[in-house]
XYZ file of C-alpha atoms in Angstrom:
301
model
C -13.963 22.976 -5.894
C -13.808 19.242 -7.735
C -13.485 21.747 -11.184
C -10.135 23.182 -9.451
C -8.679 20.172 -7.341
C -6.549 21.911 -4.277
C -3.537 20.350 -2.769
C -1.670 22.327 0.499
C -1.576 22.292 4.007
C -4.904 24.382 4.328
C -6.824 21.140 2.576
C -4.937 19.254 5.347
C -6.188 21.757 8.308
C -9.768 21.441 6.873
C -9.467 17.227 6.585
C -8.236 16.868 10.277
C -11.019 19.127 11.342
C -13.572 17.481 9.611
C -12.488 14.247 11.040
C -12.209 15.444 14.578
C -16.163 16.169 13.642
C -16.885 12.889 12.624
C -17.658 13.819 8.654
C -14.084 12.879 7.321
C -12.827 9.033 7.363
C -10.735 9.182 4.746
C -6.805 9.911 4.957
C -5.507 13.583 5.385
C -3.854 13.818 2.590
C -4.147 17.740 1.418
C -5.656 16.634 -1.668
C -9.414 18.314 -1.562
C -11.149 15.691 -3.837
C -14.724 13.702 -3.567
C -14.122 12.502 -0.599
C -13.532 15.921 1.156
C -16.286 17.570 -1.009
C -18.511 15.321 0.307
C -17.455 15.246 3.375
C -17.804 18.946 3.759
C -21.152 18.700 1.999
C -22.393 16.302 4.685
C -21.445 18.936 7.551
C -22.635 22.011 5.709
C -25.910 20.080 5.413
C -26.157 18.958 9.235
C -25.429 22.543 10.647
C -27.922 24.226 7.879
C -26.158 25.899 5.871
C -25.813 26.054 1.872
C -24.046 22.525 1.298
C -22.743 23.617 -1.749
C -18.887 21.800 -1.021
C -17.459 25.232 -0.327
C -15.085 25.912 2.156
C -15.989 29.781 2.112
C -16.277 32.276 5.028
C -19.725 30.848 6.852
C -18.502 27.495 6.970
C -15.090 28.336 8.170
C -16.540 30.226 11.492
C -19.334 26.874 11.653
C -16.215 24.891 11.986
C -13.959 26.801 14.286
C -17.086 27.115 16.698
C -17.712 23.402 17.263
C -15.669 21.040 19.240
C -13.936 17.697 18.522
C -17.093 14.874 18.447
C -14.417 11.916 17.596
C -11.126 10.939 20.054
C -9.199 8.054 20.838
C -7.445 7.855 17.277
C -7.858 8.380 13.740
C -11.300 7.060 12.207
C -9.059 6.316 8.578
C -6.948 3.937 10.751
C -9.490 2.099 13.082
C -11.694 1.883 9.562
C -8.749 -0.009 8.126
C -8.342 -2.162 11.004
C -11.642 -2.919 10.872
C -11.485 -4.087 7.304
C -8.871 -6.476 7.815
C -10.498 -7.990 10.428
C -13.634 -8.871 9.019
C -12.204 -10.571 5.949
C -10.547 -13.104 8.302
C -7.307 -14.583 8.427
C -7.553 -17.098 5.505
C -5.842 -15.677 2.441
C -8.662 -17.291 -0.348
C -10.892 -14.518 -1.921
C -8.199 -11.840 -0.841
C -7.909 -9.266 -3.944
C -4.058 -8.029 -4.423
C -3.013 -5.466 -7.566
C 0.486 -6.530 -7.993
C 2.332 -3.175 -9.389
C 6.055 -3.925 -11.188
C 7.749 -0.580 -11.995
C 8.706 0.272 -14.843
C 7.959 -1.894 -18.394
C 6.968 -0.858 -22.493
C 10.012 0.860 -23.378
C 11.122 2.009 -19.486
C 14.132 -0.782 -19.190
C 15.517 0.423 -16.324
C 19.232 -0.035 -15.676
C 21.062 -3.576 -17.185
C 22.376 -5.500 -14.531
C 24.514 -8.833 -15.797
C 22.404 -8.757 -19.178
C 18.665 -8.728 -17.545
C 17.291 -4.893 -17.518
C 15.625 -3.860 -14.163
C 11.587 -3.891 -15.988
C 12.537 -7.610 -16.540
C 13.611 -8.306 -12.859
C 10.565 -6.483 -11.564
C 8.344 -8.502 -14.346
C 10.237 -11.467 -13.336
C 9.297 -10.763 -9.458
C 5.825 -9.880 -9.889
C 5.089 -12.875 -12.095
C 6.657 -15.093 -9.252
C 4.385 -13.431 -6.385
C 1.184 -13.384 -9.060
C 1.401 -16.939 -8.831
C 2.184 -18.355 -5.434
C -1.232 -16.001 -4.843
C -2.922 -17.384 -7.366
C -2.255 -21.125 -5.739
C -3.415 -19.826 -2.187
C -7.150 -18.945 -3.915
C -6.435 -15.093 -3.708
C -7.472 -12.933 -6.586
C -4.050 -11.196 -8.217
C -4.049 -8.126 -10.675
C -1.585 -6.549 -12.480
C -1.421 -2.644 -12.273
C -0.029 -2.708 -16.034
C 0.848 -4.757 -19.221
C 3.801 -6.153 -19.641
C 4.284 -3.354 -22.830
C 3.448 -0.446 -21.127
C 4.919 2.186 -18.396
C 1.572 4.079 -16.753
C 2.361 6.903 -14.547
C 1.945 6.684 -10.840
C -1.523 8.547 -11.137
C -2.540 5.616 -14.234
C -1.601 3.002 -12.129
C -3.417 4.224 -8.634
C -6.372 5.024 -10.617
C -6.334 1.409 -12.374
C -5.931 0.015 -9.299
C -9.027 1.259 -8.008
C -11.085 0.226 -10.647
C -10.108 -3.332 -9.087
C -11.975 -2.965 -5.728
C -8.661 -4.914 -4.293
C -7.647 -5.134 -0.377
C -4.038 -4.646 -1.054
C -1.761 -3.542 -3.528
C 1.864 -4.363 -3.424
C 4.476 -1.902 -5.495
C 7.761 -3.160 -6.906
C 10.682 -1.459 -7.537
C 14.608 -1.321 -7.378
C 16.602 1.626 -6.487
C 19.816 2.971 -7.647
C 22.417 5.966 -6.171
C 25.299 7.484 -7.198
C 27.366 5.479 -4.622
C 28.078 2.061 -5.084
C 27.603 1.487 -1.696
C 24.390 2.168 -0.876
C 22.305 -1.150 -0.715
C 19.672 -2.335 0.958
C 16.003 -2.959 0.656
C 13.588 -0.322 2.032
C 9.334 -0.396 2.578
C 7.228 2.435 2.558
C 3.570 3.330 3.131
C 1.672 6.319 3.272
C 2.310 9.058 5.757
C 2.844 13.004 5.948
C 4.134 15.281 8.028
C 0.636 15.801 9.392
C 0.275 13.220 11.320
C -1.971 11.418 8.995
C -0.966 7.047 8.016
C -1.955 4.139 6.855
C -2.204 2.332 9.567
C -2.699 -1.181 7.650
C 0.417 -0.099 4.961
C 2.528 0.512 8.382
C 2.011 -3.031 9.350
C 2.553 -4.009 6.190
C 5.653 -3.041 5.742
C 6.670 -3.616 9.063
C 6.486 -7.456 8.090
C 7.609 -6.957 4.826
C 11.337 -5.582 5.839
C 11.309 -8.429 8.285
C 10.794 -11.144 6.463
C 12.766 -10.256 3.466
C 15.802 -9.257 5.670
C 15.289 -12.401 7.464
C 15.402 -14.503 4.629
C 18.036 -12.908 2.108
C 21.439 -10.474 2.382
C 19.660 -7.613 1.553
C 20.342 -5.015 4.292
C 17.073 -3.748 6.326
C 16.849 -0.041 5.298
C 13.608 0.020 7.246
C 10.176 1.365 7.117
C 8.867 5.051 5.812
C 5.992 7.333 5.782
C 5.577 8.970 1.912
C 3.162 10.728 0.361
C 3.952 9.714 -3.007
C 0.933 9.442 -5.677
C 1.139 5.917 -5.975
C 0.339 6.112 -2.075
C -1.808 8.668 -1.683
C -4.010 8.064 -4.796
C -5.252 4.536 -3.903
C -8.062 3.795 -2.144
C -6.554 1.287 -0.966
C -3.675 0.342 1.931
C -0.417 0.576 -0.888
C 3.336 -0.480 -0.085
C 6.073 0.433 -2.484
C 8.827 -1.987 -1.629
C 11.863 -0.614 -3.299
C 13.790 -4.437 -3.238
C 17.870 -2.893 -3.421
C 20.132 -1.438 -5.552
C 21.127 -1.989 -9.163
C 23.887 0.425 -8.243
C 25.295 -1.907 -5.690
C 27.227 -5.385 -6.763
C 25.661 -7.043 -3.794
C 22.714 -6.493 -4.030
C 22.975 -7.067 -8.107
C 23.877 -10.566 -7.142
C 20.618 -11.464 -4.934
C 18.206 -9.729 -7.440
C 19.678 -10.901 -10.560
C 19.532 -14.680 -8.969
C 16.130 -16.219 -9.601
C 15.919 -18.119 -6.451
C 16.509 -15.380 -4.645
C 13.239 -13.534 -6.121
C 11.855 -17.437 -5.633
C 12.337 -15.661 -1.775
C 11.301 -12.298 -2.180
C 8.230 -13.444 -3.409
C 7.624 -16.342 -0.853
C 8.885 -13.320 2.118
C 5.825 -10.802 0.433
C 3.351 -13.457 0.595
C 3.917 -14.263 3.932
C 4.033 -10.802 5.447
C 0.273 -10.536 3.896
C -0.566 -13.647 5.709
C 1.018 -12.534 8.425
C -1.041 -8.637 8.120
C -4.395 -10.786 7.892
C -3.353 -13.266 11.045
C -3.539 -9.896 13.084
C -0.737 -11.081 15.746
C -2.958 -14.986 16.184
C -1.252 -18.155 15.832
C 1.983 -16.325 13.971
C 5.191 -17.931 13.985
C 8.662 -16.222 14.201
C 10.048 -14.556 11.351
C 11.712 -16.415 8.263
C 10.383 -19.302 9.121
C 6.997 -19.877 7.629
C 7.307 -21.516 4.471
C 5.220 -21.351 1.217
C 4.884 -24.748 1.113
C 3.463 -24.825 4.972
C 1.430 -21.729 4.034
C -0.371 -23.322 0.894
C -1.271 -26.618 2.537
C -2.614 -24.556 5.924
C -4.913 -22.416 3.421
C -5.781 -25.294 1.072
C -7.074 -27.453 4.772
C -8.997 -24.478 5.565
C -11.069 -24.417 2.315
C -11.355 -28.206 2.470
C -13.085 -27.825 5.804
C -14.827 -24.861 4.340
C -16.070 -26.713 1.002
């Protein structure tokens, strides 16, 4: 019940069947809330029984006696898909929430006297406004004075209404060498993703390995609550380690985050393109990008 919110595999079972039966679009996540009460609601109502968003005994054997209704993938991804494609390729009008980790009194480690909430400020501020120049509409996940938790920052996210948001952080580890710059999206163990994040940070590890030292520590399916709490497709990059003195050097270097933020921007453009009139990794340019968007809208206006 919403008054009790459930988490567990057995919310996960009920999700996937409730998709299979068309009623459930949303991600299978475990996590019964509105979405899934709803959802359940809608299919207690259709097969006439007390739609009262209870997953008790009657609607239980209603479910196990009907058969799958949906195939040929998972309506959460092709509803994603979907979504990207009908906002077009042009990046203008796009909504982003920009999330830098950290901030308030959450420095993070010191690297060569700049904490890690500055670098991550630093970064953010950087993408915010080669956005902002393409006509896309950027928000910030937090103040520049305060550390949310992940749950404050997915649900002031959603309050935006935003197409993407894009999650910054550095890592750190015990070794000095670990490095490396790693991208992940959500995805659990049951079989459930988001599709559009996948993509995402498919282009993401490209184009910043392409374009910087950082090693490419790939791609990963996580069911963190920054992830799974957002409505919509969310990408944590985590951008190398403050542990490591390489990878200290490129994110401590301010054209190097110059980069990093010119390599994010173009994996979105890149997401939105949908595989049309792409060109190969690390070579787009921000300047190329911003005069192909600002031609468009001069058509346009």
């Amino acid at each position: 019940q919403l008054s009790a919110p459930l988490y567990g595999d057995d919310v996960a079972a009920l999700q996937a069947k409730l998709q299979d039966l068309g009623f459930y679009a949303g991600r299978v996540d475990g996590f019964f809330g509105p979405q899934t009460h709803e959802s359940l609601s809608s299919f207690q109502r259709e097969i006439g029984i007390a739609a009262d968003g209870i997953c008790g005994p009657q609607t239980l054997r209603s479910l196990e006696l009907l058969g799958t209704r949906v195939t040929g993938g998972s309506p959460h991804a092709i509803s994603e898909e979907e979504l990207v494609r009908r906002k077009g390729p042009q990046l203008g009008g796009k909504r982003i929430v920009i999330d830098p980790g950290l901030g308030g009194p959450s420095t993070g480690t010191i690297v060569n006297g700049i904490s890690e909430a500055d670098i991550l400020w630093d970064l953010a501020m950087r993408l915010e406004g080669r956005m902002a120049a393409t006509g896309m509409e950027t928000f910030l996940s937090r103040p520049h004075n305060a550390d949310p938790t992940e749950a404050e920052r997915a649900l002031t996210s959603n309050a935006f209404d935003a197409d993407l948001m894009i999650s910054l952080r550095c890592d750190s580890n015990s070794s000095p060498s670990a490095n490396g710059v790693a991208s992940f999206h959500f995805g659990n163990s049951h079989g459930s993703v988001s599709m559009i994040g996948q993509v995402l940070t498919g282009f993401v590890q490209r184009e910043i390995v392409a374009r910087t030292p950082l090693r490419d520590c790939r791609t990963h399916g996580r069911t963190w609550e920054l992830l799974r709490l957002t409505n919509m497709p969310t990408v944590q990059i985590d951008l190398g380690y403050l542990s490591n003195a390489s990878d200290v050097a490129v994110l401590t270097n301010p054209r190097m985050r110059d980069t990093i933020a010119e390599a994010i921007l173009i994996s979105v453009k890149r997401l939105y393109l949908l595989g049309q009139d792409d060109q190969p990794t690390g070579t787009f340019t921000f300047a190329e990008l911003l005069a192909e968007e600002l031609s468009v809208a001069d058509r346009i206006s």
